[in-house]
Short mmCIF file of C-alpha atoms in Angstrom, two decimals:
data_model
loop_
_atom_site.label_atom_id
_atom_site.label_comp_id
_atom_site.label_asym_id
_atom_site.label_seq_id
_atom_site.Cartn_x
_atom_site.Cartn_y
_atom_site.Cartn_z
CA MET A 13 266.67 193.62 59.51
CA LYS A 14 266.50 196.95 61.28
CA THR A 15 267.16 196.81 64.99
CA LEU A 16 266.92 199.17 67.90
CA SER A 17 270.66 199.02 68.56
CA HIS A 18 271.11 202.66 67.44
CA PHE A 19 268.69 203.93 70.09
CA SER A 20 270.26 205.30 73.25
CA PRO A 21 268.54 205.87 76.61
CA SER A 22 268.78 209.63 76.15
CA HIS A 23 266.71 209.46 72.97
CA THR A 24 263.89 207.22 74.18
CA GLN A 25 261.34 210.02 73.87
CA SER A 26 262.44 211.47 70.52
CA ALA A 27 263.69 208.37 68.64
CA ARG A 28 260.60 206.25 68.33
CA PRO A 29 260.51 203.24 66.02
CA SER A 30 258.78 203.91 62.72
CA PRO A 31 255.63 201.99 61.74
CA GLN A 32 257.68 200.11 59.14
CA LEU A 33 260.24 199.10 61.77
CA ILE A 34 257.46 197.89 64.09
CA GLN A 35 256.03 195.83 61.23
CA ASP A 36 259.50 194.40 60.55
CA MET A 37 259.77 193.27 64.16
CA ARG A 38 256.31 191.69 64.07
CA LEU A 39 257.19 189.89 60.86
CA LEU A 40 260.34 188.49 62.45
CA GLN A 41 258.45 187.19 65.47
CA MET A 42 255.74 185.41 63.46
CA THR A 43 255.68 181.63 63.37
CA PHE A 44 255.32 179.81 60.05
CA PRO A 45 251.48 179.47 60.21
CA GLU A 46 251.14 183.14 61.22
CA LEU A 47 253.52 184.24 58.46
CA THR A 48 251.72 182.13 55.85
CA LYS A 49 248.37 183.69 56.72
CA PHE A 50 249.86 187.20 56.77
CA VAL A 51 251.49 186.81 53.34
CA ALA A 52 248.33 185.24 51.87
CA ASP A 53 246.31 188.23 53.07
CA GLU A 54 248.83 190.61 51.53
CA VAL A 55 248.77 188.78 48.18
CA GLU A 56 244.97 188.80 48.19
CA LYS A 57 244.65 192.56 48.65
CA ASN A 58 247.71 193.65 46.62
CA PRO A 59 247.35 193.14 42.83
CA LEU A 60 251.12 193.50 42.34
CA LEU A 61 252.02 190.51 44.52
CA GLU A 62 252.05 186.93 43.27
CA PHE A 63 253.11 183.67 44.87
CA MET A 64 256.15 182.20 43.17
CA SER A 65 255.11 179.07 41.29
CA SER A 66 257.30 176.14 40.33
CA GLU A 67 257.32 177.41 36.73
CA SER A 68 258.59 180.77 37.95
CA GLU A 69 261.41 179.05 39.84
CA ASN A 70 262.41 177.05 36.75
CA ASP A 71 262.44 180.17 34.61
CA ALA A 72 264.54 181.96 37.21
CA GLU A 73 267.05 179.10 37.15
CA THR A 74 267.34 179.24 33.35
CA GLY A 75 267.92 182.98 33.35
CA PHE A 76 264.52 184.28 32.23
CA ASP A 77 263.28 187.58 33.62
CA SER A 78 260.81 186.83 36.38
CA ALA A 79 258.71 189.82 35.34
CA ASP A 80 257.79 188.01 32.12
CA ASP A 81 256.09 185.33 34.19
CA PHE A 82 253.51 187.87 35.26
CA ALA A 83 252.69 189.36 31.88
CA PRO A 84 248.97 189.41 31.01
CA THR A 85 247.65 185.98 30.07
CA GLU A 86 246.68 187.11 26.56
CA ASP A 87 250.25 188.24 25.83
CA ARG A 88 251.75 184.96 26.98
CA GLU A 89 249.30 182.92 24.91
CA SER A 90 249.80 184.99 21.78
CA SER A 91 253.58 184.76 22.14
CA ALA A 92 253.41 180.99 22.46
CA VAL A 93 251.23 180.67 19.36
CA ALA A 94 253.50 182.99 17.41
CA GLU A 95 256.48 180.79 18.21
CA VAL A 96 254.67 177.75 16.79
CA ASP A 97 253.66 179.40 13.56
CA SER A 98 253.60 183.14 12.99
CA GLY A 99 251.54 182.64 9.83
CA TRP A 100 248.46 181.58 11.78
CA TYR A 101 247.59 185.15 12.63
CA GLU A 102 248.16 186.42 9.09
CA GLY A 103 245.78 184.08 7.36
CA SER A 104 243.69 182.40 9.99
CA SER A 105 240.77 181.91 7.63
CA SER A 106 242.84 179.78 5.26
CA ILE A 107 244.35 177.51 7.91
CA SER A 108 243.56 173.89 7.21
CA ALA A 109 242.38 171.55 9.92
CA GLU A 110 245.25 169.21 9.10
CA ARG A 111 247.85 171.93 9.64
CA LEU A 112 246.26 173.07 12.86
CA GLY A 113 246.13 169.50 14.15
CA GLU A 114 249.74 168.93 13.17
CA GLY A 115 250.84 172.08 15.00
CA LEU A 116 248.98 171.16 18.16
CA ASP A 117 250.11 167.50 18.20
CA THR A 118 246.61 166.10 17.94
CA GLY A 119 247.33 163.59 15.22
CA PHE A 120 247.70 160.57 17.49
CA GLU A 121 245.22 157.77 17.06
CA ASN A 122 242.63 157.36 19.78
CA VAL A 123 243.81 154.34 21.72
CA PHE A 124 240.77 154.44 24.04
CA PRO A 125 237.78 154.58 21.65
CA ASP A 126 234.42 155.37 23.17
CA ASP A 127 232.38 153.96 20.30
CA GLY A 128 233.58 150.35 20.47
CA PRO A 129 231.32 147.35 20.90
CA ALA A 130 229.28 147.32 24.07
CA ARG A 131 230.69 145.09 26.77
CA ARG A 132 228.57 143.12 29.21
CA ALA A 133 228.83 144.52 32.70
CA ASP A 134 230.57 142.23 35.13
CA ALA A 135 228.04 143.28 37.78
CA PRO A 136 224.78 144.32 36.06
CA GLU A 137 223.13 145.22 39.35
CA LEU A 138 225.81 147.87 39.96
CA LEU A 139 225.76 149.36 36.47
CA SER A 140 222.78 151.61 37.09
CA GLN A 141 224.29 152.78 40.38
CA TRP A 142 227.58 153.66 38.68
CA LYS A 143 225.78 155.63 35.94
CA SER A 144 223.93 157.64 38.56
CA MET A 145 227.10 158.49 40.48
CA PRO A 146 229.03 161.70 39.83
CA GLY A 147 231.75 161.03 37.29
CA GLY A 148 230.01 157.95 35.88
CA GLU A 149 229.12 157.59 32.20
CA SER A 150 227.73 161.11 32.25
CA GLY A 151 231.32 162.37 32.13
CA GLU A 152 230.87 164.80 35.01
CA ASP A 153 233.68 165.30 37.50
CA TYR A 154 233.39 163.77 40.94
CA ASP A 155 235.05 164.49 44.22
CA LEU A 156 236.83 161.62 45.96
CA ASP A 157 235.95 163.21 49.30
CA ASP A 158 232.36 162.13 48.66
CA PHE A 159 233.45 158.53 49.16
CA VAL A 160 235.44 159.05 52.35
CA ALA A 161 233.74 158.16 55.60
CA GLY A 162 233.53 161.09 57.99
CA GLN A 163 234.87 160.88 61.51
CA VAL A 164 232.18 160.06 64.06
CA THR A 165 232.17 162.67 66.80
CA LEU A 166 231.21 162.01 70.41
CA ARG A 167 227.94 163.93 70.02
CA ASP A 168 226.98 161.99 66.90
CA HIS A 169 227.73 158.73 68.67
CA LEU A 170 225.52 159.69 71.63
CA ASN A 171 222.70 161.09 69.49
CA GLN A 172 222.44 157.74 67.74
CA GLN A 173 221.83 156.01 71.08
CA ILE A 174 219.46 158.47 72.77
CA PRO A 175 216.29 157.53 70.77
CA PHE A 176 216.62 153.92 71.99
CA LEU A 177 217.03 155.05 75.60
CA ILE A 178 214.54 157.93 75.96
CA VAL A 179 211.13 157.67 74.30
CA ASP A 180 209.43 160.86 75.59
CA ALA A 181 210.03 163.76 73.19
CA ALA A 182 210.32 166.39 75.94
CA ASN A 183 212.86 164.36 77.87
CA ARG A 184 214.75 163.75 74.65
CA LEU A 185 215.12 167.51 74.19
CA ILE A 186 216.56 167.76 77.70
CA ALA A 187 218.94 164.92 76.87
CA GLN A 188 220.04 166.76 73.73
CA HIS A 189 220.70 169.87 75.80
CA LEU A 190 222.85 167.83 78.20
CA VAL A 191 224.82 166.44 75.26
CA ASP A 192 225.67 170.02 74.31
CA GLN A 193 227.15 170.55 77.78
CA LEU A 194 229.86 167.90 77.30
CA ASP A 195 233.52 168.76 76.88
CA GLU A 196 235.91 166.89 74.60
CA ALA A 197 236.74 164.35 77.32
CA GLY A 198 233.05 163.48 77.80
CA TYR A 199 232.51 165.31 81.12
CA MET A 200 229.35 167.27 81.98
CA LEU A 201 230.21 170.94 82.44
CA GLY A 202 226.77 172.44 83.08
CA ASP A 203 225.11 172.91 86.45
CA ILE A 204 221.93 170.86 86.96
CA GLU A 205 220.12 173.64 88.83
CA GLU A 206 220.83 176.20 86.11
CA ILE A 207 219.86 173.81 83.31
CA ALA A 208 216.59 172.91 85.08
CA ALA A 209 215.70 176.57 85.59
CA ARG A 210 216.51 177.40 81.98
CA LEU A 211 214.40 174.54 80.64
CA GLY A 212 211.53 175.00 83.09
CA ARG A 213 211.89 171.54 84.61
CA SER A 214 212.66 170.34 88.12
CA ALA A 215 216.22 169.56 89.10
CA GLU A 216 215.15 166.01 90.01
CA ASN A 217 213.81 165.44 86.49
CA VAL A 218 217.06 166.66 84.85
CA GLU A 219 219.12 164.63 87.33
CA ALA A 220 217.16 161.47 86.47
CA ILE A 221 217.74 162.01 82.74
CA LEU A 222 221.45 162.58 83.40
CA HIS A 223 221.68 159.26 85.28
CA SER A 224 220.03 157.54 82.31
CA LEU A 225 222.53 159.12 79.92
CA GLN A 226 225.39 157.87 82.09
CA THR A 227 224.54 154.33 80.95
CA LEU A 228 225.40 155.14 77.32
CA ASP A 229 228.54 154.16 75.48
CA PRO A 230 231.39 155.00 76.04
CA PRO A 231 231.31 154.03 79.73
CA GLY A 232 232.00 156.98 82.00
CA VAL A 233 230.47 159.64 79.76
CA PHE A 234 228.34 162.42 81.34
CA ALA A 235 230.32 162.23 84.60
CA ARG A 236 230.83 165.46 86.53
CA SER A 237 234.10 164.48 88.17
CA LEU A 238 236.85 161.91 87.85
CA SER A 239 235.48 159.96 90.81
CA GLU A 240 232.04 159.77 89.23
CA CYS A 241 233.56 158.76 85.87
CA LEU A 242 235.42 155.85 87.49
CA ALA A 243 232.34 154.90 89.55
CA ILE A 244 230.20 154.67 86.39
CA GLN A 245 232.69 152.33 84.74
CA LEU A 246 233.08 150.19 87.88
CA ARG A 247 229.29 149.98 88.28
CA GLU A 248 228.97 148.69 84.73
CA LYS A 249 231.53 145.98 85.54
CA ASP A 250 229.70 145.18 88.80
CA ARG A 251 232.85 146.06 90.78
CA LEU A 252 231.63 149.07 92.75
CA ASP A 253 231.73 147.43 96.19
CA PRO A 254 232.11 149.48 99.42
CA ALA A 255 235.91 149.16 99.41
CA MET A 256 236.23 150.35 95.82
CA ASP A 257 233.72 153.15 96.45
CA ALA A 258 235.85 154.35 99.36
CA LEU A 259 238.96 154.23 97.17
CA ILE A 260 237.58 156.39 94.36
CA ARG A 261 236.21 158.90 96.91
CA HIS A 262 239.78 159.41 98.16
CA LEU A 263 241.68 159.79 94.91
CA ASP A 264 243.67 162.60 96.50
CA LEU A 265 245.34 160.05 98.78
CA LEU A 266 246.04 157.86 95.77
CA GLY A 267 247.74 160.80 94.07
CA LYS A 268 249.95 161.25 97.13
CA ARG A 269 250.79 157.52 97.22
CA ASP A 270 249.50 157.37 100.78
CA PHE A 271 248.70 153.67 100.61
CA ALA A 272 248.69 153.21 104.39
CA SER A 273 245.76 155.60 104.78
CA LEU A 274 243.96 154.00 101.83
CA ARG A 275 244.28 150.53 103.37
CA LYS A 276 242.76 151.84 106.58
CA ILE A 277 239.90 153.70 104.86
CA CYS A 278 239.03 150.83 102.50
CA GLY A 279 239.48 148.17 105.17
CA VAL A 280 241.66 145.93 102.98
CA ASP A 281 245.13 144.43 103.17
CA ASP A 282 248.08 145.03 100.82
CA GLU A 283 247.11 142.30 98.37
CA ASP A 284 243.53 143.55 97.97
CA LEU A 285 244.68 147.14 97.62
CA ILE A 286 247.10 146.17 94.84
CA ASP A 287 244.29 144.38 93.00
CA MET A 288 242.04 147.42 93.37
CA LEU A 289 244.74 149.74 92.03
CA ALA A 290 245.23 147.44 89.06
CA GLU A 291 241.52 147.72 88.27
CA ILE A 292 241.63 151.51 88.55
CA ARG A 293 244.51 151.62 86.06
CA CYS A 294 242.39 149.73 83.50
CA LEU A 295 239.66 152.41 83.52
CA ASN A 296 239.45 155.31 81.08
CA PRO A 297 239.62 158.74 82.75
CA LYS A 298 238.68 160.49 79.46
CA PRO A 299 235.94 158.40 77.83
CA GLY A 300 235.18 160.94 75.11
CA ALA A 301 238.75 161.56 73.98
CA GLY A 302 238.64 158.79 71.38
CA PHE A 303 235.78 160.40 69.47
CA GLU A 304 236.25 164.13 69.31
CA ARG A 305 239.80 165.25 68.91
CA GLY A 306 241.37 168.46 67.77
CA MET A 307 243.12 168.40 64.41
CA SER A 308 246.75 167.42 64.83
CA GLU A 309 249.12 170.05 63.55
CA THR A 310 252.43 169.11 62.01
CA ILE A 311 255.32 171.29 63.13
CA SER A 312 257.70 172.17 60.32
CA PRO A 313 261.23 173.16 61.29
CA ASP A 314 262.40 176.60 60.24
CA ILE A 315 266.06 175.51 60.27
CA VAL A 316 267.61 172.14 59.43
CA VAL A 317 271.03 171.14 60.81
CA ARG A 318 272.96 168.27 59.21
CA ALA A 319 276.41 166.83 59.74
CA ALA A 320 278.87 167.82 57.01
CA PRO A 321 281.46 165.38 55.61
CA ASP A 322 284.31 167.42 57.13
CA GLY A 323 282.90 167.08 60.66
CA SER A 324 281.28 170.51 60.81
CA TRP A 325 277.58 171.32 60.70
CA MET A 326 275.49 172.41 57.72
CA VAL A 327 272.85 174.95 58.73
CA GLU A 328 270.08 175.50 56.17
CA LEU A 329 266.74 177.27 56.10
CA ASN A 330 263.79 175.03 55.37
CA PRO A 331 262.44 176.23 51.99
CA ASP A 332 258.97 174.93 52.88
CA THR A 333 258.67 177.54 55.64
CA LEU A 334 259.75 180.48 53.48
CA PRO A 335 256.83 182.10 51.65
CA ARG A 336 258.08 183.15 48.21
CA VAL A 337 256.41 186.09 46.51
CA LEU A 338 257.25 188.13 43.44
CA VAL A 339 256.39 191.71 42.49
CA ASN A 340 254.63 192.05 39.13
CA HIS A 341 256.55 195.01 37.68
CA SER A 342 255.25 194.30 34.18
CA TYR A 343 251.63 194.67 35.26
CA PHE A 344 252.46 197.88 37.14
CA GLN A 345 254.13 199.44 34.09
CA THR A 346 251.34 198.37 31.73
CA VAL A 347 248.57 199.85 33.87
CA SER A 348 250.53 203.00 34.73
CA LYS A 349 250.84 203.89 31.06
CA HIS A 350 247.06 204.03 30.68
CA CYS A 351 246.09 205.96 33.81
CA PRO A 352 246.59 209.66 34.55
CA LYS A 353 249.41 210.76 36.82
CA ASN A 354 248.43 211.59 40.41
CA GLY A 355 245.06 209.98 39.83
CA ASP A 356 243.42 207.60 42.26
CA VAL A 357 244.44 204.52 40.28
CA HIS A 358 248.03 205.68 39.92
CA ASN A 359 248.31 206.56 43.60
CA PHE A 360 246.80 203.21 44.60
CA LEU A 361 249.24 201.28 42.41
CA SER A 362 252.18 203.31 43.71
CA GLU A 363 251.19 202.51 47.27
CA CYS A 364 250.82 198.82 46.38
CA MET A 365 254.25 198.80 44.73
CA GLN A 366 255.85 200.43 47.76
CA HIS A 367 254.23 197.92 50.10
CA ALA A 368 255.10 194.97 47.84
CA ASN A 369 258.76 196.01 47.72
CA TRP A 370 258.80 196.34 51.51
CA LEU A 371 257.33 192.87 51.96
CA THR A 372 259.84 191.15 49.68
CA ARG A 373 262.76 192.95 51.34
CA SER A 374 261.46 192.20 54.83
CA LEU A 375 260.96 188.51 54.07
CA ASP A 376 264.49 188.30 52.75
CA GLN A 377 265.89 190.12 55.79
CA ARG A 378 263.83 187.92 58.11
CA ALA A 379 265.35 184.79 56.57
CA LYS A 380 268.86 186.20 56.89
CA THR A 381 268.32 187.11 60.56
CA ILE A 382 267.00 183.63 61.43
CA MET A 383 269.97 182.11 59.62
CA LYS A 384 272.49 184.26 61.51
CA VAL A 385 271.01 183.44 64.92
CA ALA A 386 270.71 179.72 64.17
CA THR A 387 274.27 179.50 62.83
CA GLU A 388 275.68 181.12 65.96
CA ILE A 389 273.64 178.82 68.22
CA VAL A 390 274.99 175.79 66.36
CA ARG A 391 278.51 177.11 66.75
CA GLN A 392 278.03 177.68 70.48
CA GLN A 393 276.27 174.33 71.11
CA ASP A 394 278.52 172.10 69.01
CA ALA A 395 279.17 169.80 72.01
CA PHE A 396 275.43 169.27 72.51
CA LEU A 397 274.96 168.24 68.87
CA MET A 398 277.90 165.86 69.13
CA HIS A 399 277.38 164.27 72.57
CA GLY A 400 273.88 165.09 73.88
CA VAL A 401 272.15 167.14 76.55
CA ASP A 402 274.86 166.58 79.18
CA HIS A 403 277.09 168.83 77.09
CA LEU A 404 274.63 171.70 76.62
CA HIS A 405 276.59 174.86 77.41
CA PRO A 406 275.18 177.89 79.25
CA LEU A 407 274.14 180.47 76.66
CA THR A 408 272.36 183.81 76.81
CA GLN A 409 270.66 185.85 74.13
CA LYS A 410 273.06 188.68 74.83
CA THR A 411 276.03 186.45 73.96
CA VAL A 412 274.53 185.53 70.60
CA ALA A 413 273.50 189.14 69.89
CA GLU A 414 277.02 190.40 70.50
CA ALA A 415 278.53 187.68 68.33
CA ILE A 416 276.33 188.48 65.31
CA LYS A 417 276.26 192.25 66.00
CA MET A 418 272.51 192.54 66.50
CA HIS A 419 270.35 193.86 69.29
CA GLU A 420 269.32 191.39 71.99
CA SER A 421 265.65 192.13 71.36
CA THR A 422 266.10 191.01 67.75
CA VAL A 423 267.50 187.67 68.89
CA SER A 424 264.63 187.21 71.37
CA ARG A 425 262.10 187.51 68.53
CA VAL A 426 263.68 184.52 66.75
CA THR A 427 263.65 182.12 69.70
CA ASN A 428 260.18 180.75 68.85
CA LYS A 429 261.49 179.22 65.61
CA CYS A 430 262.15 175.45 65.46
CA MET A 431 265.43 173.76 64.57
CA LEU A 432 265.67 170.16 63.38
CA THR A 433 268.94 168.61 64.53
CA PRO A 434 270.34 165.06 64.69
CA ARG A 435 269.30 165.18 68.38
CA GLY A 436 265.69 166.02 67.57
CA MET A 437 263.60 169.13 66.99
CA PHE A 438 263.94 172.03 69.43
CA GLU A 439 262.76 175.59 69.72
CA LEU A 440 265.70 177.97 69.63
CA LYS A 441 264.80 179.11 73.17
CA TYR A 442 265.78 175.60 74.36
CA PHE A 443 269.44 176.41 73.74
CA PHE A 444 269.40 179.48 76.01
CA THR A 445 269.92 178.32 79.60
CA VAL A 446 271.30 179.93 82.72
CA SER A 447 274.75 179.12 84.01
CA ILE A 448 275.28 177.00 87.13
CA GLY A 449 278.67 177.26 88.79
CA SER A 450 281.11 174.40 89.10
CA ALA A 451 281.87 172.74 92.42
CA GLU A 452 285.55 172.75 91.49
CA GLU A 453 287.58 175.95 91.51
CA GLY A 454 288.24 177.01 87.95
CA GLY A 455 285.90 174.36 86.54
CA ASP A 456 283.49 174.93 83.65
CA SER A 457 279.98 176.14 84.30
CA HIS A 458 277.00 173.90 83.61
CA SER A 459 273.78 174.51 81.73
CA ALA A 460 270.59 174.39 83.81
CA GLU A 461 269.03 172.02 81.28
CA ALA A 462 272.01 169.67 81.56
CA VAL A 463 271.70 169.71 85.36
CA ARG A 464 267.99 168.90 85.16
CA HIS A 465 268.88 166.00 82.88
CA ARG A 466 271.33 164.70 85.50
CA ILE A 467 268.65 164.90 88.19
CA ARG A 468 266.26 162.90 86.00
CA LEU A 469 268.91 160.22 85.44
CA LEU A 470 269.70 159.95 89.16
CA ILE A 471 266.02 159.50 90.04
CA ALA A 472 265.44 157.04 87.17
CA GLN A 473 268.15 154.76 88.63
CA GLU A 474 266.54 154.57 92.07
CA THR A 475 265.35 151.36 93.70
CA PRO A 476 262.86 151.06 96.61
CA GLU A 477 265.84 150.78 98.96
CA THR A 478 267.93 153.59 97.43
CA VAL A 479 265.46 156.46 96.96
CA LEU A 480 267.38 159.74 97.00
CA SER A 481 266.32 162.75 99.03
CA ASP A 482 266.95 166.24 97.73
CA ASP A 483 270.02 166.44 100.00
CA ASP A 484 271.31 163.18 98.54
CA ILE A 485 270.91 164.61 95.05
CA VAL A 486 272.86 167.71 96.08
CA VAL A 487 275.73 165.51 97.30
CA SER A 488 275.68 163.38 94.15
CA LEU A 489 275.69 166.45 91.89
CA LYS A 490 278.59 167.92 93.83
CA ARG A 491 280.61 164.77 93.21
CA GLY A 492 279.98 165.36 89.51
CA GLY A 493 281.23 168.93 89.73
CA VAL A 494 277.88 170.75 90.01
CA GLU A 495 277.32 173.15 92.91
CA LEU A 496 273.59 173.42 93.62
CA ALA A 497 271.51 174.34 96.66
CA ARG A 498 268.91 171.92 98.03
CA ARG A 499 266.02 174.33 97.41
CA THR A 500 267.15 174.65 93.76
CA VAL A 501 267.11 170.86 93.42
CA ALA A 502 263.58 170.81 94.85
CA LYS A 503 262.50 173.55 92.43
CA TYR A 504 263.91 171.68 89.42
CA ARG A 505 262.35 168.40 90.60
CA GLU A 506 258.89 169.95 91.02
CA ALA A 507 259.15 171.68 87.63
CA MET A 508 259.71 168.24 86.07
CA ASN A 509 256.62 166.85 87.91
CA ILE A 510 258.75 164.43 89.95
CA PRO A 511 257.22 163.65 93.38
CA SER A 512 259.14 163.89 96.64
CA SER A 513 261.35 161.08 97.91
CA VAL A 514 258.63 159.97 100.37
CA GLN A 515 256.04 159.62 97.61
CA ARG A 516 258.52 157.92 95.27
CA ARG A 517 259.45 155.39 97.97
CA ARG A 518 255.77 154.51 98.55
CA GLU A 519 255.17 154.11 94.83
CA LYS A 520 258.22 151.94 94.23
CA ARG A 521 257.42 149.67 97.17
CA ALA A 522 253.83 149.26 95.98
CA ASP A 523 255.04 148.45 92.46
CA SER A 524 257.54 145.89 93.78
CA ARG A 525 254.79 144.16 95.79
CA ALA A 526 252.56 144.14 92.70
CA VAL A 527 255.31 142.39 90.76
CA ARG A 528 255.68 139.71 93.44
CA PHE A 529 251.95 139.01 93.43
#
């Protein structure tokens, strides 16, 4: 992999990276899906590039020249026939059917005869249906996907209900337009005034249709806010009394765990408030999420780390994330012989060959660079792999770059790759954390991620009577040898979406009362 390490500040204007170097850097930074698409596009437009098949890999292992795998199809077929019997080409007209059948191994008896006695159908009423299906007795191929039930989307589910709810054709068109305004969670995104003006109807008419649609399944659909979504579901359960209505109109106080203010606003005592909160928790804030979901994407690791028998670590590249392509030199030589030099065809093929060679070299160099960076990270973070996140050492990209003699920018382009370890799957950027000084003179520094993990553990061990303030966490960390300012603790806590000590104390006390009741 070419790097920018040879560039000096005094040559920033004259020594510019070449287009090939820029493409190398882009190739290194690509994730597996991006790289797969890029290579597929290159193979599609370059006649000299081929994906390596399993047969090609087997031939490579047995010592065959990979270029032979890409010889023209006619040559491969004629060679195979010649190996069976070279006399077939010399006297094809005199070849007997018996000899041909013997050479092609077609002399086996037919163990599944088609002309046997007719058998009575076990289910006569289904026989005609089976004959009419693709792949039945007609012998035509059929696709198994034709028999798989499709996933019902939220819009399909609603469109099936609308004809039973709205009879008028014009109002049904408005309802269909409102369905198109839903997001994946089932919330209405459009503005009623704008929709009414666009459709030439009054806002009251559109609002009335919207209220009718809010009675459809799933409960809570067509809401314009979380409060309205919860109100629709509570109304269906006949639980939208004044106290509950006041509660869902002050969800901001519920988010802050300000239960004292909620008791005052709703006019209820602790026991009633706990019951109301329990009902709220049973509602669905995203009624449409169960119908229309994005396709889940499986993340494949680029590097796999395993424990070796001698106690070290085995670092391997995942072959499934390495696109393997071959250059068809045989095809290039065959075509070049029959086209004039410096002609358009010859120049085009020469350009394709140059680009194909660059791609194969760049893919190989990309794999080597990822391997070097990953191996050094494993060496630096051996304690983490052995003992867990508490032993994650501070590490910078510059440290790894100096160790493997590459530029820091090259290392940064690899940090979006994933590594599968015995501790789980992590992006390489996870292992690069800032250093936090030790509270003890001469003590080891601590990784920021390890310190955040300690803060999470301290808060997880709290009780309603022992909730820790940020100052308490500072003192506790200092006892463990970590020197950290209170504002840094607060910043880490907020980044982990952990509420303040006041909010945590309210929540824990409310939960303890709920357990007693």
